Structure formats: C-alpha cells, structure tokens
Amino acid sequence: MSWIDEKGPNNDIVLSSRIRLARNISDYPFPPVIGEDQAQEIISMVKAGLDLEFMDGEDNFDLLRIKDLSPIDRQVLVERHLASRDLMKQAKISALFVNEDQLVTIMVNEEDHIRLQGILPGFQLFEAWEMLDQIDDIVEGRLDYCFDSRLGYLTTCPTNVGTGLRASVMMHLPALTATKQITPVLQTISKIGLTARGLYGEGSEALGNIYQISNQITLGPSEEDIINNLLVASQRIFERERQAQEALLKVKGSQLEDVLWRALGTLSHARLLDLKEFMSLLSQLRLGVGLGMFSGIRVEDVNDLMILGQAGALKKRAQSNLDRDQISSARAKAVRAKIRAIMDK
Amino acid sequence: MSWIDEKGPNNDIVLSSRIRLARNISDYPFPPVIGEDQAQEIISMVKAGLDLEFMDGEDNFDLLRIKDLSPIDRQVLVERHLASRDLMKQAKISALFVNEDQLVTIMVNEEDHIRLQGILPGFQLFEAWEMLDQIDDIVEGRLDYCFDSRLGYLTTCPTNVGTGLRASVMMHLPALTATKQITPVLQTISKIGLTARGLYGEGSEALGNIYQISNQITLGPSEEDIINNLLVASQRIFERERQAQEALLKVKGSQLEDVLWRALGTLSHARLLDLKEFMSLLSQLRLGVGLGMFSGIRVEDVNDLMILGQAGALKKRAQSNLDRDQISSARAKAVRAKIRAIMDK
C-alpha cells in the first residue's frame, strides 16, 4: 500500500498531494557540517521518539540507514518519492524512517536534520497536512527544535525558514501541454509564489506531462494559508486540464481515441522502451483511463506501471546493474507482463 | 478456400504464383469494338463448354455477369485478384467464371475475349501452369481460337501475341526494400524481360513492400521457357530477400523484434488505419511471422488480414458505401476482431 496503488480523488490528473516539513535540532550543527557521531545521535533521538509513540507496533516506522542500502535500493526509494536524491548523496550520515503504509517518511540528515514528508494519492493536500502535523507534534514533543519566535523554524537554506513547509501536488497535464496552454499557466503560478518542476524535482524534465507544483514562500503566511494558496491554484489548473481534455475529445474524438489505444498497443507489445517514450505512452494511457476509454485499467495501475518501469525498480527486479539497452528491454518486458496481469484480472 | 488462406511453399515471401492466358475467338471482333449481342454469344459459348466438361458439378464454375454485380462486389473481386479493374470497366459486355476453390477464373470480354487465370499460394509457377493448361485445353476444344501458325495466339494488344501468357509471382520483399537493394534488383530483372509492379498491377504503388514480378515477352520463347525464366529470376530474388532478412535479424535483432512486435500492437489496438499504414504494418507482421516471431499467427492469417482490410471488403461487410474516414475506422475494427480471433484459436 502507498500513494502509488491506492485510489485518491481525481488521481487521473492529480497523482499525489505531498507535504514536507523541514526541522532542525538545537545545539547540533546543521547537516552540511555535522560530524558522523552527532549525526548518529540525531538518528537515535528520532528513533527513540518514534519508538515510544508507536510502541504497539501497529503503525511503526522502519529505520533505513542509507549507508547500509545498495545503490539500487537507494534509487528505488527515490523513484517511489519516499526519499530525495540528496539524502542518498550523504549516505554516511543519513537515514530514512518509513511508516508501514509508506505514506509518512522522515529523512534524517538530508539538507536539514529532519524532513518529515506525508504523501497521499490524489487531491488531498489538507489531509496530508493533518496526517503529517500529528507526526510533527510527536517528534517535536521529544526533541528541541530550532525555533525563533520571530522567524519560526530555522533551516539550513533560508528559503525554508519560517514554516519549513513545502506543499506540492503532482499533476498530469497532457491536454494543457498538447494545446500549448501549459506555458502561460506555469507563468501565472510563478506570479503567486508557486513553482513547477518535473516528476523527480528540481531540474528534472516534465517527463510524461507530469508537473510538481509547489509553494516557494515559507516565511510569512501560516501553514494553512500556504496550503490553501496551492490548493486554490491547483484546483484551477485541474479544472482547466479537465476542460482541455473534454475539448480535445469533442473536437478530435476519434483521432484521440486512436492515439490512446495505440499507446496501449505499443506498451503491451514493444520489446524496447526508453524512459522518455515510456513516460509519454503512460501519459496517453493515463489520459485514456481518465476519459474512461479502457475498462479494466485503473489509474492506480498506471501508477504501478510508472514506478515499476523506472530504472531502479528494473535493476532491483533483475537483481543486478543493467546498461541502457538492458534497461529498455527489461522495462518493455516488465510492462508487458504487468499489462497482461491487469487485463487478466 | 483460395490462394489467400491456403498454405503454399515459402508464402511468407512468395504470396502467390499466377498464370494468365489471353485468347480470342475467330470471326468475332475483339472486345474493344464488340457489340453487346456478340459479347453475349461469347459468354454463352464459354459457359456451354465449361458446363459440358464440369457437368458433375464437383468443380464447376460460377458465372458472374459483371453488370449484375454491385460496385462493391466488383471491387471485392479485384481485391481478391480474381478479376481485373478493366473487366469491371466494361460491365455491359463482360463476365467472370470462377471455379469453386477460386483458383481458376476466366474473364470474358476484358481486353481479350477470354483471359484464363490460375493462381496458387506460394511458389508454384509450374503447378499453376499445369492447372491452367488443362482448363485451356478444355475451353479450346469447344471454341475456335484466333491462332496464327507463325505468331501463335492473336490478342488485342500486340504485347500479348504469341503465347498470350503472363506468368507472375507476388513477392513480399521488406528486407530488400529496407536495405535499399530493391532498386538494383528491379533494374536487373528489367534487363531479362521481366517487370515489377505493385500489389494491384500496373501503376499501383508497391504498398506493403509487395511486388508483382512478371514476364514482358510473350512472343518467341515457349510457355515453359517463359515460366522457367521467371522462376529462376524470382528464386534468386527470393534467396536474396531471405539472406537480407537473416542479416537484418543478426545485425539488429532486438530492434527488429521491437519494430515487428509494435506492428502487431498497433494492428491490434488502433482505431484508425489508412491503407498505406495498414499495408506497411502488415508487411512487418508478415516478416515477423516468416521469422517465426509470432507463434499462433500463420502467413495465411496475414493474407486474410490483407484482403479483409481492403476498401471493397470493408464496404461489403458494412453493406454500404463508406467514406475515407469510415473506411479507416472499419478497417481498424475488422483487423482488431480478426487478430483477436486468430489469437483465440
């Protein structure tokens, strides 16, 4: 269970809603300059706090020390949006707590001492916030956070000071992209303190027409206002995407249907799939599922396909490193098998 | 049963072998200037001769008067290579005899009074010749053919005088085409009295990498020599195509496999297929079948797909005229259903 394979509201367009809180502990150097022993102490403190709270073991957290993980396992965690690439880069000092349903993770000694993340499928920003706020209270109850009464939470990077909150929605916007409305839309949101990035964060291309939209401002407004600002803007984008999809269907219904069915045909038959084409075909598949074109395929199946087709997941499955061509071939094979399994259900 | 769905030697590359004999009856004007009554007499004479011979009804011929056929039925006969477009153009005077297994047809009042055709699946030129020669003897026994002791059979067009024989093989040459060896190959055969045309004869494009190779010379050599000349040349082309296919498979096996499987994916999923793309996808499918890539699909299934996807067959199935877009849609639908049926076998 995770945000990937659980149903969420409007998750054909809004893949997930995510809240991240940056926190640091008083009297310890910030991670860029922390020593290994002190880093270890912080991991232990977070663990102790979580253990006390979740001692019944029902919803407990697994502790993963990054240095103990293989490069492939690290990649898989990033691909599932459970941890950041930066966490993996400082494997000597970093750790990851993951709760059982993989909806809450705590990165320790990434850019900040603690980064709590809550991620839910579909359009559930406030639900993700409520879920994470409870965890934050628990962790905060056991630790002494760096907090300035005027500024709020203090963070390594000044862009996170204040609430330390980054809220984001991962949106699939194929029709706005196809009709070239996406550029003005993204220009508009930058004027209201929001920013858009690709599937895997800063600097990543908007592969498969997937955009992460998040707040840039953390200082000043309250957590609720930050989230609400994002919610309102992303609801507008959601509505515009839905309208653009309906308009496409109305104006070129049969051509659109043809293109989307062909995508399914290619996904279920190709022997080689590079990432870019794969993500583009998945975008078409997701659009078709959203438009009710493919009975038997759910949005969550498309998420599953997306995650199992990433390089790390494919290497994990092969239990070995793969070169570029082997990845294309393994991706095509895994995708075919998965689609067959979905269709046979 | 017909050349389409019956197995023949090497029919992944050689779709069919065909012999055509042009004959005319003494004391009647040639078809371009024949009157309707006289044309009718010729039809009756051929019918009488066939009826006497095949009175047991086991392998009898159906008589189709072209004027009684709908435009769609006429188109279907052309698509199945049972009659020519020219026969349909002079519907007032023309008729077609078709034997039960559709391997022998007799066009009456096309360019000549009588054109006998024998067509067999795969590489069977001499077998087709023997089959047709028997029918020719039967018809000739009842009629007085225009025959000149020096020239041989007399025909409307001087290019057919002599044997009146046109032998042809329909070849699928995707690898020679892909590797651009096809142009020199076709240039070479023109030097030895052979010519190459597309799937539907003179002036038709080599859609789907299908070429009809036939003799240009009818006067001088014997029937056996004409056929043998074509057989030797087309065997060479066959071998070169086979080698080119094997080389492609060796050098770019996985890319080739990918392309061919994608063709199956598109054929089985597309909602719109225009003729050109359809024929090109079928060419890839046929190549894949020939290379043993698709278990469960036979070359004859590819022939079936090719014929059912032609415009006339689609109109016949829809029982109505269809415009261009409707044909694309009907083609995609019929192809999907057929592939599903093949796969379910």
XYZ file of C-alpha atoms in Angstrom:
690
model
C 0.000 0.000 0.000
C 1.219 3.506 -0.779
C 0.227 6.623 -2.674
C 1.016 4.678 -5.847
C -1.557 1.924 -5.734
C -4.245 3.430 -3.573
C -7.138 5.321 -5.084
C -7.306 9.081 -4.475
C -9.686 11.836 -5.536
C -9.155 12.857 -9.189
C -5.932 10.908 -9.344
C -6.039 10.663 -13.134
C -4.940 14.308 -13.067
C -3.627 14.779 -9.546
C -1.290 11.852 -8.882
C -0.432 12.834 -5.329
C -0.505 15.558 -2.695
C 2.563 15.985 -0.573
C 3.574 17.997 2.495
C 7.152 18.319 3.657
C 8.326 19.945 6.867
C 11.947 20.963 7.480
C 13.080 20.841 11.104
C 16.395 21.109 12.910
C 17.511 20.264 16.422
C 19.022 22.875 18.755
C 22.676 22.691 19.699
C 23.663 20.486 16.771
C 25.458 21.758 13.658
C 23.305 21.677 10.533
C 23.904 18.602 8.317
C 26.250 20.191 5.802
C 28.832 20.468 8.615
C 27.684 17.843 11.135
C 30.068 15.120 12.308
C 29.227 11.440 11.943
C 28.805 10.886 15.691
C 26.452 13.763 16.107
C 24.516 12.701 13.026
C 24.182 9.290 14.654
C 22.840 10.873 17.825
C 20.145 12.662 15.875
C 19.075 9.431 14.169
C 18.863 7.761 17.596
C 16.853 10.594 19.087
C 14.283 10.474 16.295
C 14.123 6.697 16.596
C 13.626 6.851 20.353
C 10.790 9.353 19.966
C 9.043 7.290 17.330
C 9.559 4.033 19.246
C 7.962 5.452 22.357
C 4.945 6.664 20.449
C 4.448 3.695 18.164
C 5.458 1.008 20.627
C 2.390 -1.071 19.869
C 3.981 -1.677 16.506
C 0.803 -1.214 14.577
C 1.871 1.721 12.521
C 5.528 1.722 13.328
C 8.391 3.111 11.343
C 11.205 1.184 9.741
C 14.617 2.728 10.078
C 16.794 2.516 6.979
C 20.391 3.647 7.338
C 21.311 4.853 3.876
C 24.882 3.575 4.094
C 23.506 0.045 4.575
C 21.457 0.208 1.393
C 22.666 -0.880 -2.036
C 22.752 1.782 -4.759
C 19.762 0.042 -6.345
C 17.692 0.156 -3.160
C 18.526 3.831 -2.781
C 17.377 4.507 -6.323
C 14.106 2.676 -5.708
C 13.326 4.848 -2.683
C 13.850 7.987 -4.765
C 11.708 6.636 -7.600
C 8.849 5.937 -5.203
C 9.121 9.529 -3.915
C 9.915 8.251 -0.428
C 13.283 10.000 -0.206
C 15.321 12.573 -2.079
C 18.432 12.168 -4.152
C 20.215 14.484 -1.729
C 19.592 12.068 1.139
C 21.404 9.378 -0.838
C 24.352 11.651 -1.562
C 25.284 11.899 2.115
C 24.854 8.242 2.914
C 27.425 8.287 5.741
C 25.238 10.399 7.979
C 21.715 9.996 6.641
C 18.785 7.759 7.475
C 15.181 7.288 6.462
C 12.186 6.332 8.567
C 9.296 4.879 6.596
C 5.950 4.000 8.113
C 4.168 0.837 7.188
C 1.875 2.221 4.516
C 4.689 4.341 3.080
C 2.584 7.476 3.422
C 4.875 9.106 6.001
C 8.638 9.228 5.771
C 11.213 11.058 7.841
C 14.538 11.881 6.240
C 17.251 12.454 8.805
C 20.346 14.483 7.973
C 19.407 15.456 4.486
C 19.692 19.235 3.991
C 18.114 19.666 7.426
C 18.277 17.388 10.457
C 14.717 16.279 9.960
C 12.463 16.383 6.965
C 9.036 14.922 7.520
C 7.024 14.008 4.473
C 3.422 12.984 4.106
C 2.172 11.877 0.705
C -1.364 10.831 -0.235
C -2.855 9.754 -3.552
C -4.977 12.275 -5.458
C -6.110 15.683 -4.363
C -5.681 15.543 -0.557
C -3.475 18.436 0.472
C -5.136 19.222 3.801
C -5.498 15.532 4.596
C -1.764 15.114 4.030
C -1.126 18.152 6.207
C -3.241 16.812 9.060
C -1.565 13.436 8.863
C 1.891 14.981 8.925
C 1.090 17.604 11.567
C 0.338 14.813 14.060
C 3.678 13.146 13.373
C 5.415 16.511 13.648
C 3.851 17.080 17.084
C 5.030 13.664 18.228
C 8.586 14.189 17.043
C 8.673 17.737 18.365
C 7.462 16.553 21.767
C 10.668 14.560 22.249
C 13.149 16.941 20.645
C 14.163 20.541 20.978
C 13.601 22.106 17.530
C 15.489 25.238 16.422
C 12.702 27.771 16.604
C 12.883 31.532 16.503
C 9.843 33.329 17.894
C 10.033 35.953 15.152
C 11.110 33.831 12.163
C 9.713 30.423 13.043
C 11.564 27.184 12.310
C 15.190 27.692 11.320
C 16.560 25.737 8.381
C 19.827 25.199 6.565
C 18.628 27.020 3.470
C 16.985 30.419 4.076
C 14.285 29.609 1.518
C 12.769 27.161 4.004
C 12.829 29.338 7.111
C 9.500 30.057 8.794
C 7.033 27.249 8.439
C 9.642 24.950 6.879
C 6.728 23.753 4.824
C 6.714 22.704 1.219
C 3.349 21.602 -0.108
C 3.163 20.126 -3.567
C 0.788 18.443 -5.950
C 1.977 16.162 -8.720
C -0.235 16.850 -11.718
C -0.641 15.111 -15.054
C -1.415 17.799 -17.621
C -1.430 16.210 -21.087
C -4.211 18.290 -22.637
C -2.825 21.627 -21.418
C 0.545 20.521 -22.789
C -0.873 19.343 -26.130
C -2.789 22.571 -26.630
C 0.201 24.675 -25.551
C -1.702 26.285 -22.697
C 0.838 24.934 -20.228
C 3.406 27.724 -20.637
C 1.060 30.595 -19.725
C -0.356 28.501 -16.879
C 3.089 27.950 -15.404
C 3.988 31.601 -15.906
C 0.891 32.618 -13.995
C 1.552 30.430 -10.978
C 5.071 31.804 -10.632
C 3.472 35.213 -10.015
C 1.618 33.926 -6.961
C 4.572 32.351 -5.226
C 4.280 28.876 -6.737
C 6.722 26.939 -8.881
C 6.538 23.918 -11.205
C 9.094 21.180 -11.656
C 9.243 17.763 -13.343
C 8.430 14.343 -11.948
C 11.637 13.980 -9.990
C 12.027 17.501 -8.645
C 14.277 20.390 -9.428
C 15.953 20.284 -12.813
C 14.051 17.186 -13.917
C 12.185 17.396 -17.206
C 8.396 17.249 -17.239
C 8.554 13.666 -18.498
C 5.181 12.202 -19.371
C 3.470 15.587 -18.913
C 3.838 15.335 -15.143
C 4.449 18.529 -13.201
C 5.061 19.077 -9.498
C 3.557 22.344 -8.392
C 4.619 23.691 -5.025
C 4.946 26.819 -2.892
C 8.119 28.874 -2.980
C 7.342 31.020 0.075
C 7.654 29.511 3.527
C 8.020 32.656 5.635
C 5.067 34.902 6.432
C 1.833 33.093 5.748
C 0.591 30.364 8.058
C 0.796 26.700 7.084
C -2.913 26.734 6.297
C -2.592 29.778 4.061
C 0.345 28.277 2.167
C -1.554 25.063 1.577
C -4.745 26.861 0.701
C -2.970 29.067 -1.832
C -1.586 25.959 -3.542
C -4.928 24.192 -3.316
C -6.833 27.038 -4.964
C -4.280 27.426 -7.750
C -4.009 23.718 -8.438
C -7.792 23.366 -8.443
C -7.908 25.973 -11.191
C -5.242 24.102 -13.140
C -7.124 20.861 -12.565
C -10.319 22.384 -13.955
C -8.524 23.833 -16.975
C -6.919 20.460 -17.693
C -10.282 18.723 -17.410
C -11.839 21.251 -19.784
C -8.954 20.910 -22.221
C -9.366 17.116 -22.167
C -13.086 17.400 -22.844
C -12.474 19.866 -25.658
C -9.903 17.543 -27.241
C -12.319 14.648 -27.011
C -15.088 16.727 -28.564
C -13.060 18.172 -31.420
C -10.931 15.166 -32.320
C -12.583 12.285 -30.559
C -11.762 9.501 -32.962
C -8.175 10.612 -33.577
C -7.628 10.940 -29.834
C -9.123 7.524 -29.224
C -6.860 6.089 -31.909
C -3.734 7.658 -30.405
C -4.565 6.482 -26.885
C -5.385 2.916 -27.932
C -2.198 2.746 -29.951
C -0.300 3.741 -26.812
C -1.766 0.713 -25.056
C -0.862 -1.417 -28.074
C 2.723 -0.231 -28.011
C 3.075 -0.590 -24.241
C 1.749 -4.137 -24.403
C 3.856 -5.219 -27.395
C 7.116 -3.259 -27.551
C 10.355 -5.108 -26.858
C 12.344 -1.932 -26.177
C 11.118 1.144 -24.334
C 13.333 4.056 -23.412
C 12.283 6.178 -20.447
C 11.130 9.184 -22.418
C 8.896 7.212 -24.768
C 7.661 5.074 -21.891
C 6.595 8.111 -19.883
C 4.956 9.613 -22.916
C 2.997 6.408 -23.629
C 1.992 6.202 -19.968
C 0.718 9.749 -20.201
C -1.520 8.695 -23.067
C -2.611 5.608 -21.164
C -3.450 7.685 -18.084
C -5.417 10.127 -20.221
C -7.348 7.240 -21.744
C -8.070 5.784 -18.307
C -9.194 9.207 -17.081
C -11.530 9.515 -20.059
C -12.982 6.071 -19.328
C -11.625 4.599 -22.538
C -10.015 1.472 -21.113
C -12.264 -0.596 -18.933
C -10.233 -2.842 -16.692
C -7.319 -0.429 -16.258
C -7.348 1.838 -13.214
C -5.330 4.982 -12.585
C -3.506 3.095 -9.827
C -2.423 0.521 -12.422
C -0.879 3.352 -14.429
C 0.966 4.494 -11.284
C 2.195 0.953 -10.741
C 3.430 0.792 -14.321
C 5.170 4.143 -13.935
C 7.022 3.066 -10.825
C 7.925 -0.455 -11.962
C 9.270 0.962 -15.226
C 11.832 3.213 -13.554
C 15.468 2.198 -13.851
C 15.998 1.410 -10.169
C 12.923 -0.795 -9.941
C 14.054 -2.687 -13.033
C 17.542 -3.225 -11.646
C 16.035 -4.328 -8.345
C 13.887 -6.860 -10.149
C 16.861 -8.101 -12.197
C 18.986 -8.210 -9.050
C 21.809 -6.599 -10.962
C 23.018 -3.491 -12.643
C 21.763 -3.050 -16.180
C 23.085 -0.924 -19.000
C 20.913 1.420 -21.008
C 19.853 -1.170 -23.598
C 19.187 -3.798 -20.963
C 17.011 -1.325 -19.085
C 14.966 -0.617 -22.247
C 14.476 -4.311 -22.749
C 13.720 -5.061 -19.086
C 11.265 -2.152 -18.978
C 9.382 -3.422 -22.011
C 9.250 -6.923 -20.547
C 8.049 -5.802 -17.117
C 5.442 -3.507 -18.643
C 4.110 -6.271 -20.899
C 3.820 -8.694 -18.004
C 2.105 -6.109 -15.815
C -0.403 -5.157 -18.501
C -1.174 -8.807 -19.104
C -1.757 -9.254 -15.373
C -4.023 -6.194 -15.262
C -6.029 -7.396 -18.260
C -6.387 -10.905 -16.836
C -7.798 -9.625 -13.559
C -10.553 -21.815 -49.874
C -8.378 -19.805 -52.226
C -4.775 -18.709 -52.715
C -5.325 -16.364 -49.772
C -5.951 -18.788 -46.951
C -4.267 -21.915 -48.197
C -0.702 -22.691 -47.313
C 1.875 -22.554 -50.112
C 5.633 -23.108 -50.323
C 7.572 -20.105 -48.943
C 4.460 -17.997 -48.860
C 5.894 -15.604 -46.299
C 7.901 -14.202 -49.203
C 6.072 -15.509 -52.264
C 2.388 -14.761 -51.693
C 1.163 -16.334 -54.906
C 2.085 -17.667 -58.327
C -0.168 -16.758 -61.195
C -0.541 -17.703 -64.851
C -2.763 -15.817 -67.248
C -3.566 -16.806 -70.830
C -5.061 -14.392 -73.358
C -7.295 -15.981 -76.003
C -9.660 -14.718 -78.673
C -12.329 -16.389 -80.760
C -12.238 -16.357 -84.547
C -14.790 -14.376 -86.512
C -15.704 -12.094 -83.633
C -14.490 -8.504 -83.279
C -12.085 -8.021 -80.390
C -13.715 -6.664 -77.195
C -12.827 -3.003 -77.659
C -15.211 -2.931 -80.633
C -17.503 -5.892 -79.984
C -21.276 -5.399 -79.885
C -23.355 -6.406 -76.866
C -25.074 -9.281 -78.642
C -21.844 -10.798 -79.869
C -20.288 -10.359 -76.459
C -23.235 -12.254 -75.067
C -22.673 -15.070 -77.544
C -19.082 -15.452 -76.413
C -20.125 -15.663 -72.780
C -22.647 -18.354 -73.729
C -20.094 -20.335 -75.717
C -17.619 -20.388 -72.833
C -20.376 -21.353 -70.434
C -21.557 -24.175 -72.684
C -18.037 -25.559 -72.948
C -17.487 -25.441 -69.199
C -20.923 -26.887 -68.439
C -20.287 -29.896 -70.657
C -16.976 -30.603 -69.039
C -17.910 -29.975 -65.447
C -21.438 -31.334 -65.565
C -20.935 -33.423 -62.454
C -20.864 -30.117 -60.568
C -17.925 -31.081 -58.421
C -15.560 -28.450 -59.599
C -17.924 -26.299 -61.556
C -17.672 -22.671 -62.457
C -19.951 -19.894 -61.314
C -20.854 -17.366 -63.961
C -20.922 -13.774 -62.779
C -22.214 -11.186 -65.217
C -20.436 -8.016 -64.245
C -23.416 -5.778 -64.998
C -25.417 -7.702 -62.391
C -22.842 -7.076 -59.683
C -22.882 -4.101 -57.340
C -19.880 -1.768 -57.458
C -18.828 -3.187 -54.084
C -18.935 -6.800 -55.286
C -16.876 -5.804 -58.313
C -14.286 -4.169 -56.077
C -14.078 -7.271 -53.895
C -13.310 -9.480 -56.907
C -10.459 -7.172 -57.905
C -9.092 -7.087 -54.367
C -9.003 -10.867 -54.225
C -7.090 -10.910 -57.527
C -9.886 -12.874 -59.178
C -10.564 -10.259 -61.837
C -9.048 -7.089 -63.230
C -10.205 -3.496 -62.952
C -10.521 -3.422 -66.717
C -13.109 -6.204 -66.654
C -15.241 -4.036 -64.362
C -14.916 -1.007 -66.620
C -16.776 -2.716 -69.474
C -19.532 -4.199 -67.363
C -22.069 -4.170 -70.189
C -20.260 -6.893 -72.095
C -18.067 -8.656 -69.565
C -18.414 -11.730 -67.390
C -16.357 -13.770 -64.966
C -16.275 -17.518 -64.421
C -14.913 -18.556 -61.040
C -14.321 -22.153 -60.045
C -15.239 -23.383 -56.613
C -11.879 -23.053 -54.946
C -11.293 -19.666 -56.610
C -8.012 -20.885 -58.049
C -9.150 -20.644 -61.668
C -11.044 -17.739 -63.157
C -11.993 -16.910 -66.711
C -12.568 -13.287 -67.624
C -14.698 -12.897 -70.715
C -14.604 -9.741 -72.801
C -11.931 -7.966 -70.880
C -9.150 -6.757 -73.199
C -9.399 -10.101 -74.988
C -12.390 -12.386 -75.424
C -11.027 -14.855 -72.944
C -8.475 -14.489 -70.223
C -7.855 -17.602 -68.193
C -6.153 -17.206 -64.845
C -4.752 -19.776 -62.469
C -3.458 -18.621 -59.105
C -1.876 -20.746 -56.377
C -0.464 -19.813 -52.969
C 3.315 -19.652 -52.589
C 5.954 -20.595 -55.092
C 4.037 -22.841 -57.533
C 4.502 -21.411 -61.004
C 4.606 -24.679 -62.924
C 1.807 -26.123 -60.816
C -0.323 -23.102 -61.722
C 0.634 -23.558 -65.359
C -0.349 -27.221 -65.391
C -3.643 -26.454 -63.702
C -4.461 -23.721 -66.187
C -3.208 -25.592 -69.250
C -5.845 -28.275 -68.618
C -8.610 -25.698 -68.443
C -7.263 -24.017 -71.577
C -7.404 -27.313 -73.438
C -10.997 -27.828 -72.374
C -12.078 -24.362 -73.428
C -10.098 -24.562 -76.667
C -11.717 -27.896 -77.504
C -15.123 -26.236 -77.787
C -14.093 -22.948 -79.371
C -12.184 -21.785 -82.386
C -9.324 -19.656 -81.074
C -7.627 -16.992 -83.232
C -4.337 -18.675 -83.887
C -1.663 -17.820 -86.423
C 0.731 -20.646 -87.266
C 3.679 -18.233 -87.359
C 2.769 -15.830 -84.499
C 0.717 -18.039 -82.218
C -2.354 -16.772 -80.350
C -3.586 -13.398 -81.575
C -4.540 -10.795 -78.991
C -5.968 -7.294 -78.839
C -2.720 -5.805 -77.629
C 0.409 -6.800 -79.594
C 2.370 -7.205 -76.346
C 0.406 -10.387 -75.646
C 0.654 -12.013 -79.078
C 2.322 -15.424 -79.228
C 1.797 -17.487 -76.113
C -0.661 -14.967 -74.701
C 0.928 -15.940 -71.425
C 1.652 -13.747 -68.492
C 3.274 -15.518 -65.536
C 3.734 -13.613 -62.321
C 4.813 -14.061 -58.745
C 3.659 -11.737 -55.972
C 6.611 -11.241 -53.661
C 6.948 -9.623 -50.268
C 10.385 -8.007 -50.154
C 10.668 -5.988 -46.923
C 14.344 -6.611 -46.203
C 15.497 -5.841 -49.744
C 13.412 -2.680 -49.539
C 14.707 -1.683 -46.091
C 18.308 -2.181 -47.136
C 17.740 -0.342 -50.434
C 18.785 -3.358 -52.508
C 15.392 -3.380 -54.191
C 16.168 -0.749 -56.844
C 19.170 -2.571 -58.355
C 17.246 -5.843 -58.153
C 14.345 -4.427 -60.127
C 16.704 -2.792 -62.619
C 18.361 -6.143 -63.207
C 15.170 -8.046 -63.909
C 14.063 -5.477 -66.481
C 17.167 -6.460 -68.470
C 15.992 -10.069 -68.741
C 12.499 -9.334 -69.997
C 10.769 -9.169 -66.615
C 8.926 -6.303 -64.995
C 7.787 -5.429 -61.474
C 4.584 -3.732 -60.413
C 2.694 -3.098 -57.159
C 0.091 -5.233 -55.422
C -2.748 -4.256 -57.731
C -0.966 -4.250 -61.058
C 0.206 -1.589 -63.409
C 0.584 1.863 -61.906
C -0.129 0.677 -58.381
C 2.416 1.534 -55.733
C 4.426 -1.227 -54.054
C 2.251 -0.908 -50.961
C 3.405 -3.018 -48.063
C 6.612 -3.985 -49.883
C 4.678 -6.275 -52.209
C 5.849 -6.553 -55.795
C 4.381 -8.460 -58.711
C 7.120 -9.739 -60.951
C 6.125 -10.961 -64.388
C 7.327 -11.593 -67.928
C 7.115 -8.840 -70.539
C 7.831 -11.043 -73.538
C 5.124 -13.385 -74.836
C 6.345 -13.949 -78.379
C 9.256 -16.234 -79.180
C 10.028 -18.466 -76.218
C 7.760 -21.368 -75.331
C 5.403 -21.230 -72.368
C 7.798 -23.405 -70.391
C 10.743 -21.142 -71.173
C 8.834 -18.026 -70.178
C 7.792 -19.592 -66.902
C 11.216 -21.008 -66.253
C 12.877 -17.653 -66.844
C 10.579 -16.044 -64.285
C 11.041 -18.943 -61.885
C 14.840 -18.732 -61.972
C 14.860 -14.958 -61.531
C 12.314 -14.956 -58.743
C 14.148 -17.767 -56.962
C 17.234 -15.563 -56.939
C 15.218 -12.660 -55.574
C 13.663 -14.978 -53.002
C 17.097 -16.106 -51.827
C 18.395 -12.558 -51.658
C 15.381 -11.484 -49.616
C 15.845 -14.428 -47.256
C 19.515 -13.537 -46.823
C 18.689 -9.872 -46.248
C 16.147 -10.874 -43.594
C 18.672 -13.073 -41.834
C 21.293 -10.325 -41.968
C 18.853 -7.810 -40.509
C 17.981 -10.217 -37.738
C 21.632 -10.829 -36.999
C 22.754 -7.210 -37.025
C 19.770 -5.569 -35.348
C 17.858 -8.434 -33.852
C 16.384 -6.726 -30.841
C 15.466 -3.520 -32.678
C 13.863 -5.561 -35.449
C 11.954 -7.653 -32.941
C 10.785 -4.452 -31.244
C 9.567 -2.919 -34.512
C 7.731 -6.087 -35.569
C 6.029 -6.596 -32.216
C 4.984 -2.950 -32.161
C 3.359 -3.502 -35.561
C 1.243 -6.268 -34.032
C 0.439 -3.962 -31.104
C -0.700 -1.197 -33.415
C -2.706 -3.515 -35.655
C -4.483 -4.988 -32.652
C -5.191 -1.663 -30.945
C -5.502 1.160 -33.499
C -8.911 2.737 -34.034
C -8.000 4.278 -37.388
C -5.854 2.682 -40.075
C -5.349 4.166 -43.504
C -4.444 1.795 -46.324
C -0.816 2.795 -46.619
C -0.042 2.407 -42.919
C -2.092 -0.787 -42.782
C -0.127 -2.379 -45.617
C 3.111 -1.284 -44.047
C 2.149 -2.784 -40.669
C 1.052 -5.991 -42.387
C 4.434 -6.156 -44.088
C 6.079 -6.039 -40.670
C 3.662 -8.640 -39.352
C 4.363 -10.939 -42.305
C 8.086 -10.517 -41.797
C 7.677 -11.396 -38.123
C 5.611 -14.471 -38.995
C 8.209 -15.513 -41.568
C 10.932 -15.161 -38.962
C 8.933 -17.307 -36.529
C 8.443 -14.429 -34.108
C 4.711 -14.756 -33.570
C 3.544 -18.183 -32.614
C -0.131 -18.602 -33.364
C -0.153 -16.363 -36.436
C 0.249 -18.027 -39.829
C 1.165 -16.436 -43.146
C -2.345 -17.278 -44.357
C -3.731 -15.206 -41.475
C -1.714 -12.259 -42.750
C -3.200 -12.817 -46.224
C -6.670 -12.898 -44.706
C -5.980 -9.646 -42.880
C -4.672 -8.061 -46.075
C -7.764 -8.969 -48.053
C -10.337 -8.169 -45.365
C -8.708 -4.783 -44.842
C -9.181 -3.630 -48.434
C -11.804 -0.963 -49.072
C -14.189 -3.172 -51.058
C -14.184 -5.941 -48.467
C -14.903 -3.385 -45.752
C -17.787 -1.866 -47.690
C -19.125 -5.349 -48.390
C -19.037 -6.139 -44.695
C -20.713 -2.821 -43.818
C -23.255 -3.404 -46.624
C -22.854 0.217 -47.640
C -20.575 2.753 -49.162
C -18.108 4.254 -46.732
C -16.137 7.465 -46.949
C -12.413 7.630 -46.355
C -12.643 8.151 -42.590
C -15.267 5.434 -42.205
C -13.046 3.030 -44.115
C -10.118 3.772 -41.779
C -12.304 3.121 -38.799
C -13.944 0.000 -40.272
C -10.529 -1.345 -41.278
C -9.155 -0.915 -37.765
C -12.229 -2.593 -36.291
C -12.176 -5.561 -38.664
C -8.450 -6.044 -38.172
C -8.783 -5.978 -34.380
C -11.578 -8.546 -34.448
C -9.643 -10.803 -36.821
C -6.474 -10.658 -34.748
C -8.456 -11.451 -31.623
C -9.996 -14.442 -33.408
C -6.567 -15.628 -34.585
C -5.111 -15.298 -31.104
C -8.026 -17.085 -29.505
C -7.653 -20.083 -31.836
